[in-house]
mmCIF file of C-alpha atoms and ligand atoms in Angstrom:
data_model
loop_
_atom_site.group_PDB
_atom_site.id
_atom_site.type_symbol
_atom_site.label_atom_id
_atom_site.label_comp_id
_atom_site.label_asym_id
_atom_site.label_seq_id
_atom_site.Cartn_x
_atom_site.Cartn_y
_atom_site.Cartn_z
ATOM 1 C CA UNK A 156 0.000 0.000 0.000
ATOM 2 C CA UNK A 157 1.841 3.510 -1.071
ATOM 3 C CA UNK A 158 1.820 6.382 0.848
ATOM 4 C CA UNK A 159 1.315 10.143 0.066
ATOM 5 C CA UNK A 160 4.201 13.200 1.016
ATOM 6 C CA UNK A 161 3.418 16.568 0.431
ATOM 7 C CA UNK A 162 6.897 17.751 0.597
ATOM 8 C CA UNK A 163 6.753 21.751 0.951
ATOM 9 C CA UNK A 164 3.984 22.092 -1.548
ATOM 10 C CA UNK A 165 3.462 25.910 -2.887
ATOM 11 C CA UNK A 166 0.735 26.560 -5.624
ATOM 12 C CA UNK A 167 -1.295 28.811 -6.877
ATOM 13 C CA UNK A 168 -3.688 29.250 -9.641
ATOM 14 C CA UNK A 169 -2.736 32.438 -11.122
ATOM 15 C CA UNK A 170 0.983 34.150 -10.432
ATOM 16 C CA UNK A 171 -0.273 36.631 -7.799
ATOM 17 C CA UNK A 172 -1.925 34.236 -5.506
ATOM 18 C CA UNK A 173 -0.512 32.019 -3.731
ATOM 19 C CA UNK A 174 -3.391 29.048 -2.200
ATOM 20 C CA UNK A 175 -1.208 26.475 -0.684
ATOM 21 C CA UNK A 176 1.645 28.519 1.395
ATOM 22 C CA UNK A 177 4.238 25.358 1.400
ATOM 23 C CA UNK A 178 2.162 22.890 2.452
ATOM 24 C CA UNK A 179 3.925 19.542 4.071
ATOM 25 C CA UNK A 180 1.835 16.393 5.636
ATOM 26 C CA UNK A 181 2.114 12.509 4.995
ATOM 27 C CA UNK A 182 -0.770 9.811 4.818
ATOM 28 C CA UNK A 183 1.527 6.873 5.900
ATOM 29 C CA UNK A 184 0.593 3.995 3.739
ATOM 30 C CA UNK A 185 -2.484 2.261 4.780
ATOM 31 C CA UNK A 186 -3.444 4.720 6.836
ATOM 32 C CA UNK A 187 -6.455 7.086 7.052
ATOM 33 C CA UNK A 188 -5.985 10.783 7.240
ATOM 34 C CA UNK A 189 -8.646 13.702 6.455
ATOM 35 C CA UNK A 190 -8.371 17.282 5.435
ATOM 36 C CA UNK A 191 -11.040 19.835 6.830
ATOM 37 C CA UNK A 192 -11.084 23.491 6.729
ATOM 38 C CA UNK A 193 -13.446 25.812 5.501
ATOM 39 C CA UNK A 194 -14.923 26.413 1.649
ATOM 40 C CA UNK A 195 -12.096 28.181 0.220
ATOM 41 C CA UNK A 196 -9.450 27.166 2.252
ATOM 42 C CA UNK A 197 -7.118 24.778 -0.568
ATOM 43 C CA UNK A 198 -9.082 20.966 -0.167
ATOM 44 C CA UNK A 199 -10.127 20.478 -3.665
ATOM 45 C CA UNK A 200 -6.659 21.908 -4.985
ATOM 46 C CA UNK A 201 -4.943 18.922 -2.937
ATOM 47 C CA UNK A 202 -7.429 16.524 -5.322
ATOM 48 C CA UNK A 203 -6.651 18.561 -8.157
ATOM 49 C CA UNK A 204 -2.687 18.162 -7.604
ATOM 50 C CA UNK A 205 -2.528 14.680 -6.660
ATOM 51 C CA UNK A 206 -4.267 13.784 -9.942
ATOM 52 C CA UNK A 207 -2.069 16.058 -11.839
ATOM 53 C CA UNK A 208 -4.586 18.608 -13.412
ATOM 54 C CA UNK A 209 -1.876 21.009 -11.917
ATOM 55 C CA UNK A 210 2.126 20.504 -10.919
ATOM 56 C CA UNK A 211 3.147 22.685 -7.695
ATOM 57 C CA UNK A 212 5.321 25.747 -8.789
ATOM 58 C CA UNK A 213 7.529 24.236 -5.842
ATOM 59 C CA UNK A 214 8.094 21.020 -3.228
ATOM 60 C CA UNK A 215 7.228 17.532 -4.101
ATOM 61 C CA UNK A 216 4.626 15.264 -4.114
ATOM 62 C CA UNK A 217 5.320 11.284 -4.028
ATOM 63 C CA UNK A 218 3.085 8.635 -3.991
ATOM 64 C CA UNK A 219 4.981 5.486 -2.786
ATOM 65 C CA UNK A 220 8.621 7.557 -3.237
ATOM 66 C CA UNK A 221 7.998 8.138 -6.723
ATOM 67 C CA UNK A 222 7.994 11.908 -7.570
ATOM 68 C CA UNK A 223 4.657 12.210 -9.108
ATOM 69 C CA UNK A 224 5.705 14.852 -11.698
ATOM 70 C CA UNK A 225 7.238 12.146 -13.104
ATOM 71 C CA UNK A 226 3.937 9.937 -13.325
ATOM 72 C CA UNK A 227 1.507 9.926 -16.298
ATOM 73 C CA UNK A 228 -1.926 11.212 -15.160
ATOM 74 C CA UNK A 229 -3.566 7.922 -16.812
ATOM 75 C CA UNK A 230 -1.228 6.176 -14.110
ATOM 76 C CA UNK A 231 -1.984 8.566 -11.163
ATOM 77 C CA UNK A 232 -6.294 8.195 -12.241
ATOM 78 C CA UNK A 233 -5.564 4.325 -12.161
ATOM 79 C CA UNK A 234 -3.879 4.179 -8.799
ATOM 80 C CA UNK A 235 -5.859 6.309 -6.807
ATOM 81 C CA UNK A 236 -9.848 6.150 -6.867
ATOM 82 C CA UNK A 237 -12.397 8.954 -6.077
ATOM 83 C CA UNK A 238 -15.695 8.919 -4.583
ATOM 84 C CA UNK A 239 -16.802 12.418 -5.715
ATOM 85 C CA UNK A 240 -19.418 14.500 -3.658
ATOM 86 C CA UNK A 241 -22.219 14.238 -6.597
ATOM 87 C CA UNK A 242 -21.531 11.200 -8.645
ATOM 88 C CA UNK A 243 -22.776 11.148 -11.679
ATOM 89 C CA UNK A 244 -24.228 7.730 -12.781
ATOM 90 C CA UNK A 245 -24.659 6.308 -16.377
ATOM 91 C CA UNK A 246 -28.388 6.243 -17.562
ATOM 92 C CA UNK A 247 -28.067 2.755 -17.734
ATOM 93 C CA UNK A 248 -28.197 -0.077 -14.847
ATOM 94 C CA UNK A 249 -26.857 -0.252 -11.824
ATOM 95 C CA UNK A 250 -24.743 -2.985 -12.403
ATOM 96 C CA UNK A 251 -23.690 -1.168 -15.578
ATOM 97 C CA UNK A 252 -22.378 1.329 -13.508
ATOM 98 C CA UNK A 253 -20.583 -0.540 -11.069
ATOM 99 C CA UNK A 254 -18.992 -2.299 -13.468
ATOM 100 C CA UNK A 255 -19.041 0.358 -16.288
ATOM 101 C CA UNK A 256 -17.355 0.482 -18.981
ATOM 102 C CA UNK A 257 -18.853 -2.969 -20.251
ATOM 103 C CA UNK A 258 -21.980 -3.651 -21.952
ATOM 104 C CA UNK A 259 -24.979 -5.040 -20.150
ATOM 105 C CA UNK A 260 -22.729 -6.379 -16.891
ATOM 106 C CA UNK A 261 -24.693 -8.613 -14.806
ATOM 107 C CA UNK A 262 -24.368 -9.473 -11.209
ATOM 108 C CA UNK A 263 -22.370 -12.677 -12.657
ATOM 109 C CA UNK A 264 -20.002 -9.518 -13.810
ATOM 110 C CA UNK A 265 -19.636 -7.758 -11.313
ATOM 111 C CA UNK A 266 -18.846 -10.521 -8.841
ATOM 112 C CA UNK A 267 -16.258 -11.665 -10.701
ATOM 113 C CA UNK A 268 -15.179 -8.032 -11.177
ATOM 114 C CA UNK A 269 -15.372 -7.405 -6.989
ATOM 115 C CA UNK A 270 -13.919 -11.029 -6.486
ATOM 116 C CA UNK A 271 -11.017 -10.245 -8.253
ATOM 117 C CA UNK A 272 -10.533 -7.385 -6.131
ATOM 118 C CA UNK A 273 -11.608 -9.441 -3.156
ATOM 119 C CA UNK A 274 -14.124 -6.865 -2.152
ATOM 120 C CA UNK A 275 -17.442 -8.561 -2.482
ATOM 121 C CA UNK A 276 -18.819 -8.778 0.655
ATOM 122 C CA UNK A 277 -18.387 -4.952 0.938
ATOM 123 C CA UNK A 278 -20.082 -4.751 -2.421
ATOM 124 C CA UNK A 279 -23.219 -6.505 -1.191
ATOM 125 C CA UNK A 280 -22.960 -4.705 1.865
ATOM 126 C CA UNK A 281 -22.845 -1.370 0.566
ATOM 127 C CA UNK A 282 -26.003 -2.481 -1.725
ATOM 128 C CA UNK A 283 -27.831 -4.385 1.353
ATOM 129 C CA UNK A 284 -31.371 -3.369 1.326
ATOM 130 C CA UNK A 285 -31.697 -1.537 -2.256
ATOM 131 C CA UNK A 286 -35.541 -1.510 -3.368
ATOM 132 C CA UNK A 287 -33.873 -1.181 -7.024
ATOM 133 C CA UNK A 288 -32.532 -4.598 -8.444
ATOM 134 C CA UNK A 289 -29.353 -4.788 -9.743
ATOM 135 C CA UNK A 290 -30.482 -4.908 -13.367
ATOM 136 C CA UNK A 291 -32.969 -2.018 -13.070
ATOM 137 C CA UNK A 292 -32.126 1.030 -14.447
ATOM 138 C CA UNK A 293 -30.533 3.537 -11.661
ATOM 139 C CA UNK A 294 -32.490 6.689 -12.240
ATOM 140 C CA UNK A 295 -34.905 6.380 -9.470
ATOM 141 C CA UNK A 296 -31.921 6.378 -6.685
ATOM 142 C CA UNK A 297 -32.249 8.404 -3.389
ATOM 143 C CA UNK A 298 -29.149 10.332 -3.176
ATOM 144 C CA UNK A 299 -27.411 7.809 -0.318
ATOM 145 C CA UNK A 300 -28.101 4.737 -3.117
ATOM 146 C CA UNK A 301 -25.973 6.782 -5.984
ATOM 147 C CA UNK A 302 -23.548 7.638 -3.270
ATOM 148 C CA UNK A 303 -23.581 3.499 -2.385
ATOM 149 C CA UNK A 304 -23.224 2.665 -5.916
ATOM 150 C CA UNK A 305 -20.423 4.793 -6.731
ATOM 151 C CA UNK A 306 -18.481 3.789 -4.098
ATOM 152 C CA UNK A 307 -19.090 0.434 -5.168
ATOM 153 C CA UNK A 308 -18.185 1.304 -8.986
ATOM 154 C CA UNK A 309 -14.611 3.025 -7.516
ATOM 155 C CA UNK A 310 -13.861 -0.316 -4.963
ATOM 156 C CA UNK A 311 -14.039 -2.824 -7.835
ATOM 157 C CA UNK A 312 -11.084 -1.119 -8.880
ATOM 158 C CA UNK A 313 -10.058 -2.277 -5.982
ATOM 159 C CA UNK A 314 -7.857 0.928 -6.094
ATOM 160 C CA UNK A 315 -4.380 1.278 -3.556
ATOM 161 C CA UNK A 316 -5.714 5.099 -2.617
ATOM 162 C CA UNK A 317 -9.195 5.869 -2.098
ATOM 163 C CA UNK A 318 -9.808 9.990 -2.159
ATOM 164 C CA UNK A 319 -12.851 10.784 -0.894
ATOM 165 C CA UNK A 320 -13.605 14.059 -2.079
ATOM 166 C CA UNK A 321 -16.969 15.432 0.258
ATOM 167 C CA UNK A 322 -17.820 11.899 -0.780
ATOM 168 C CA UNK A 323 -21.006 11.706 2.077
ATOM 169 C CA UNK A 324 -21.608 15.416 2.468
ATOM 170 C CA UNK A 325 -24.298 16.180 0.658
ATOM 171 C CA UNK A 326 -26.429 13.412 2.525
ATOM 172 C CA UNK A 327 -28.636 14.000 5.737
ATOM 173 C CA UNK A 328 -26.588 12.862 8.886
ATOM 174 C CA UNK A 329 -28.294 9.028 9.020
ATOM 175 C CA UNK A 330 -27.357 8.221 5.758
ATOM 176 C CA UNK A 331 -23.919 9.893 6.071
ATOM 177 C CA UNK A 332 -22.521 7.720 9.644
ATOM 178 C CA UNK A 333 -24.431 4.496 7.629
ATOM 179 C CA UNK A 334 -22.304 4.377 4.546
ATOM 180 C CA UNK A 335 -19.348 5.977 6.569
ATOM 181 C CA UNK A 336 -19.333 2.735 9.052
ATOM 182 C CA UNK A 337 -19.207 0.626 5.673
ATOM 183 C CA UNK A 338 -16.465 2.750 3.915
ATOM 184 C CA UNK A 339 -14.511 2.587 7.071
ATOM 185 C CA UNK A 340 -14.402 -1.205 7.242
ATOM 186 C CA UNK A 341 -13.453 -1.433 3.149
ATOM 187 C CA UNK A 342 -11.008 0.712 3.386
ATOM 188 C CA UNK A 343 -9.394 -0.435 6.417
ATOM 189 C CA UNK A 344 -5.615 -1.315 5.057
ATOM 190 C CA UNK A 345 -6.000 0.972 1.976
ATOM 191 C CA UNK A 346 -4.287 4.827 2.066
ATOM 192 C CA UNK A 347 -7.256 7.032 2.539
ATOM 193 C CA UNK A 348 -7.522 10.645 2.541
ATOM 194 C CA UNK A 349 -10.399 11.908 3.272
ATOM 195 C CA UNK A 350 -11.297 15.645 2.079
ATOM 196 C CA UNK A 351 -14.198 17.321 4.231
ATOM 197 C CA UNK A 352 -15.952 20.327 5.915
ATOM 198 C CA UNK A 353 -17.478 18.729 8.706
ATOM 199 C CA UNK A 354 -15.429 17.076 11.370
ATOM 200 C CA UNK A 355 -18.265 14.443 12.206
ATOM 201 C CA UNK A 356 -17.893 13.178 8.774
ATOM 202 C CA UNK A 357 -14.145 11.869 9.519
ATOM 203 C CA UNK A 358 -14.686 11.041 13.038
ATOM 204 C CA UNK A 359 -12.891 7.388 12.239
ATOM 205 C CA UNK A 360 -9.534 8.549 10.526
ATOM 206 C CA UNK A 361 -5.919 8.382 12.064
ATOM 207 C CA UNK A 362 -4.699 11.649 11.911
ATOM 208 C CA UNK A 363 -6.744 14.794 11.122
ATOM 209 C CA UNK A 364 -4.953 17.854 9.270
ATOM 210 C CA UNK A 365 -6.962 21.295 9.727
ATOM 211 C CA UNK A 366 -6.475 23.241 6.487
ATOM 212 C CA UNK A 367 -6.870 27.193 6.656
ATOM 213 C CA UNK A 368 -5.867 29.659 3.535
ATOM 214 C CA UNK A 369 -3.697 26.854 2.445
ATOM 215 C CA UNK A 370 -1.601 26.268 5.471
ATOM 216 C CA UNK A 371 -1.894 23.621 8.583
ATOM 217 C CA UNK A 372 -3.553 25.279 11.358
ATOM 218 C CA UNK A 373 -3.871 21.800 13.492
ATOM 219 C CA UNK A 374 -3.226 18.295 13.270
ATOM 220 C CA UNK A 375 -4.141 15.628 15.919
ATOM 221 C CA UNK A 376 -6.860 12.982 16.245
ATOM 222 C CA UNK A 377 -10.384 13.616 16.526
ATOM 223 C CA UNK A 378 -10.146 13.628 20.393
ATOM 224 C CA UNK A 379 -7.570 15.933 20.118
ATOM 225 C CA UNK A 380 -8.767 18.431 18.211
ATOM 226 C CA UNK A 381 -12.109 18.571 20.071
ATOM 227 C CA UNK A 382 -9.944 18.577 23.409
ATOM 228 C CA UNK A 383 -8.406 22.052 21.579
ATOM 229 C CA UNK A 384 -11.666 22.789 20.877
HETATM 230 P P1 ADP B 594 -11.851 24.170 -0.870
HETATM 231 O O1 ADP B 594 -11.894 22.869 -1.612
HETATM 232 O O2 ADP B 594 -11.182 24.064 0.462
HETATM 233 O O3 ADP B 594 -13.192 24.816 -0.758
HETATM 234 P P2 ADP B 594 -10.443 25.105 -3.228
HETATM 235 O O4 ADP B 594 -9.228 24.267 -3.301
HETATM 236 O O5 ADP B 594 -11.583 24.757 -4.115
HETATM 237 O O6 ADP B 594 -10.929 25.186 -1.699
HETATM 238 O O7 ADP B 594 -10.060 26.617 -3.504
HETATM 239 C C1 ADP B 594 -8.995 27.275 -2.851
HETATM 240 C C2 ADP B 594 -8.837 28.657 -3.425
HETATM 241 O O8 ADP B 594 -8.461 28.542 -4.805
HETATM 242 C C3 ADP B 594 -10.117 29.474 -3.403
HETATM 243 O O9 ADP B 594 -9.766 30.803 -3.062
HETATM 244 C C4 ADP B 594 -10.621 29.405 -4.826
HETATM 245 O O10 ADP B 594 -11.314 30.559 -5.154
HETATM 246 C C5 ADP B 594 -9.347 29.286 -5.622
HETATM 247 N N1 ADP B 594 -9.555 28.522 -6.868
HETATM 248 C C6 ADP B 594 -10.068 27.278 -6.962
HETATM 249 N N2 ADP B 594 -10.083 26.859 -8.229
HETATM 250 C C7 ADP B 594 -9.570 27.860 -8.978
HETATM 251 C C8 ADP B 594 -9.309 28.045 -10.368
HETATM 252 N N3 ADP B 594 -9.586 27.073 -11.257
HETATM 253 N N4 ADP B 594 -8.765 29.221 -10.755
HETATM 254 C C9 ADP B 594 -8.472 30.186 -9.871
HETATM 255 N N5 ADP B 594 -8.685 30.077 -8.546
HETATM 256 C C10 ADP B 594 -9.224 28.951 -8.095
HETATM 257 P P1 ADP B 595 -14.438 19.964 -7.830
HETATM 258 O O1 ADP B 595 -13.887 20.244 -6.465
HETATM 259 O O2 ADP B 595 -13.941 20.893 -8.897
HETATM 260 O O3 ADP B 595 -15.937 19.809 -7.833
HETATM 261 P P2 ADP B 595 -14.169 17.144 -7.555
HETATM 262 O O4 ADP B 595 -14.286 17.366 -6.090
HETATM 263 O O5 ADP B 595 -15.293 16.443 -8.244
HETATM 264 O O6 ADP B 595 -13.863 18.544 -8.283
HETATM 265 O O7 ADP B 595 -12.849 16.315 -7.866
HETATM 266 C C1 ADP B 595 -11.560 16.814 -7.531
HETATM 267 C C2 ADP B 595 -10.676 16.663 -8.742
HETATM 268 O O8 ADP B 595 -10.649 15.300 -9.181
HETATM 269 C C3 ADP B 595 -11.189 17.511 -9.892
HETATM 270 O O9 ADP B 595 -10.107 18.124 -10.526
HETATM 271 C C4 ADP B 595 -11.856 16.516 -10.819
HETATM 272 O O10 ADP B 595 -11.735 16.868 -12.186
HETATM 273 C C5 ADP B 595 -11.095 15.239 -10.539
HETATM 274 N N1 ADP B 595 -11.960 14.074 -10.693
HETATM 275 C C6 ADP B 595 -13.241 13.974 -10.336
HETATM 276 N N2 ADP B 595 -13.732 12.767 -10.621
HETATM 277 C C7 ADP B 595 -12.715 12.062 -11.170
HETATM 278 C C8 ADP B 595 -12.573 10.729 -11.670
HETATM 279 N N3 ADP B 595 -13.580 9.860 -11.673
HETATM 280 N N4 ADP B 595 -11.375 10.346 -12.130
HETATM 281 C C9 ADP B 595 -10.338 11.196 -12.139
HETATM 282 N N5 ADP B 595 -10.413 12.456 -11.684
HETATM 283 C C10 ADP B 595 -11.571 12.900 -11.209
#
């Protein structure tokens, strides 16, 4: 499992603004560490550099040691996978979008597809209790289901980094802590970072890192940082 450095990470945009002020952190590998901070405050520019839609103007950024300037971004999208906050799903089935990219996939395909990544019984977990059926089409979804089924569509990747990018926050607070308890236990051994604006939502991870204007204001566990108030 690799891990992520952010080795003294400047960026900005546009030349006059600086949004990330030399930012440093790690998410040892197989570990789970979250980013919270306020709207505006660098989160989504983290995504945006670890999948190379931007290079830093200075520091590093390895995945597993490797220097990912060096990386091809069809590599980096292959190697790390993203549970967006509003998934968009294929106007097709729901197994079709689980295991997209393939005409009419059954359930026969996707098990094989989530065998092979040895992530079934998290599959039928996160789908545990649908009204829809599998081959049904997935436009009627509540918005937890399409959150449920694109997790599910990024795990039969069975990708080594999971980014979850506001992945549950658009979701009233039930639904959120239910699929949260099931995307803790899947991703238990695989390097997680976890990008948020609510601290409930990442209760569960190792190490917290409070983001503000682009620079580290805390870090600690979730007891900690509530201890600090
Ligand atoms: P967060 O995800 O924490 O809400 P962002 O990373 O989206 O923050 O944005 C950080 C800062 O970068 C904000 O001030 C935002 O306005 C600015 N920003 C984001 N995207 C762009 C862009 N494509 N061009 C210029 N500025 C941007
Ligand atoms: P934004 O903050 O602009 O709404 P997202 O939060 O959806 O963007 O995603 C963060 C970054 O990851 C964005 O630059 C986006 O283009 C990229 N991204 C989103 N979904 C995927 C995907 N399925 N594969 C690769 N990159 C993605």
């Amino acid at each position: 499992r690799p891990s992520i450095i952010f080795d003294n990470v400047v960026f900005g945009y546009e030349p006059e603004r600086t949004i990330l002020h030399g930012l440093t952190f790690e998410v040892p590998a197989g570990s789970h560490v979250a980013i919270v901070g306020p709207s505006g405050a660098g989160k989504s520019t983290i995504a945006r550099l670890l999948f190379r839609f931007y290079d830093p103007q200075k520091g590093r950024i390895l995945i597993d040691g490797q220097d990912i300037s060096r990386v091809a971004q069809q590599s980096l999208r292959s190697h790390i996978g993203i549970v967006p906050q509003d998934s968009v799903l294929f106007n097709d089935t729901i197994g079709y979008n689980i295991a997209y990219g393939r005409e009419d996939a059954s359930v026969e395909d996707i098990e094989r597809a989530s065998r092979a990544a040895s992530i079934m019984p998290f599959i039928e977990r996160l789908l545990d209790g649908f009204e829809t059926e599998v081959g049904e089409r997935g436009l009627k979804l509540s918005g937890g289901e399409k959150q449920r089924v694109a997790i599910a569509r990024t795990l039969v990747k069975d990708p080594p980094i999971l980014l979850l990018d506001e992945a549950t926050s658009a979701l009233d607070s039930r639904t959120e802590q239910d699929i949260l308890r099931t995307l803790h236990k899947v991703s238990e051994h695989r390097t997680t970072l976890a990008i948020a604006h609510r601290l409930s939502t990442i209760a569960d991870a190792d190490r917290i890192l409070v983001l503000d204007h682009g620079r580290l204001a805390e870090t600690g566990t979730h007891r900690e940082l509530l201890r600090k108030g």
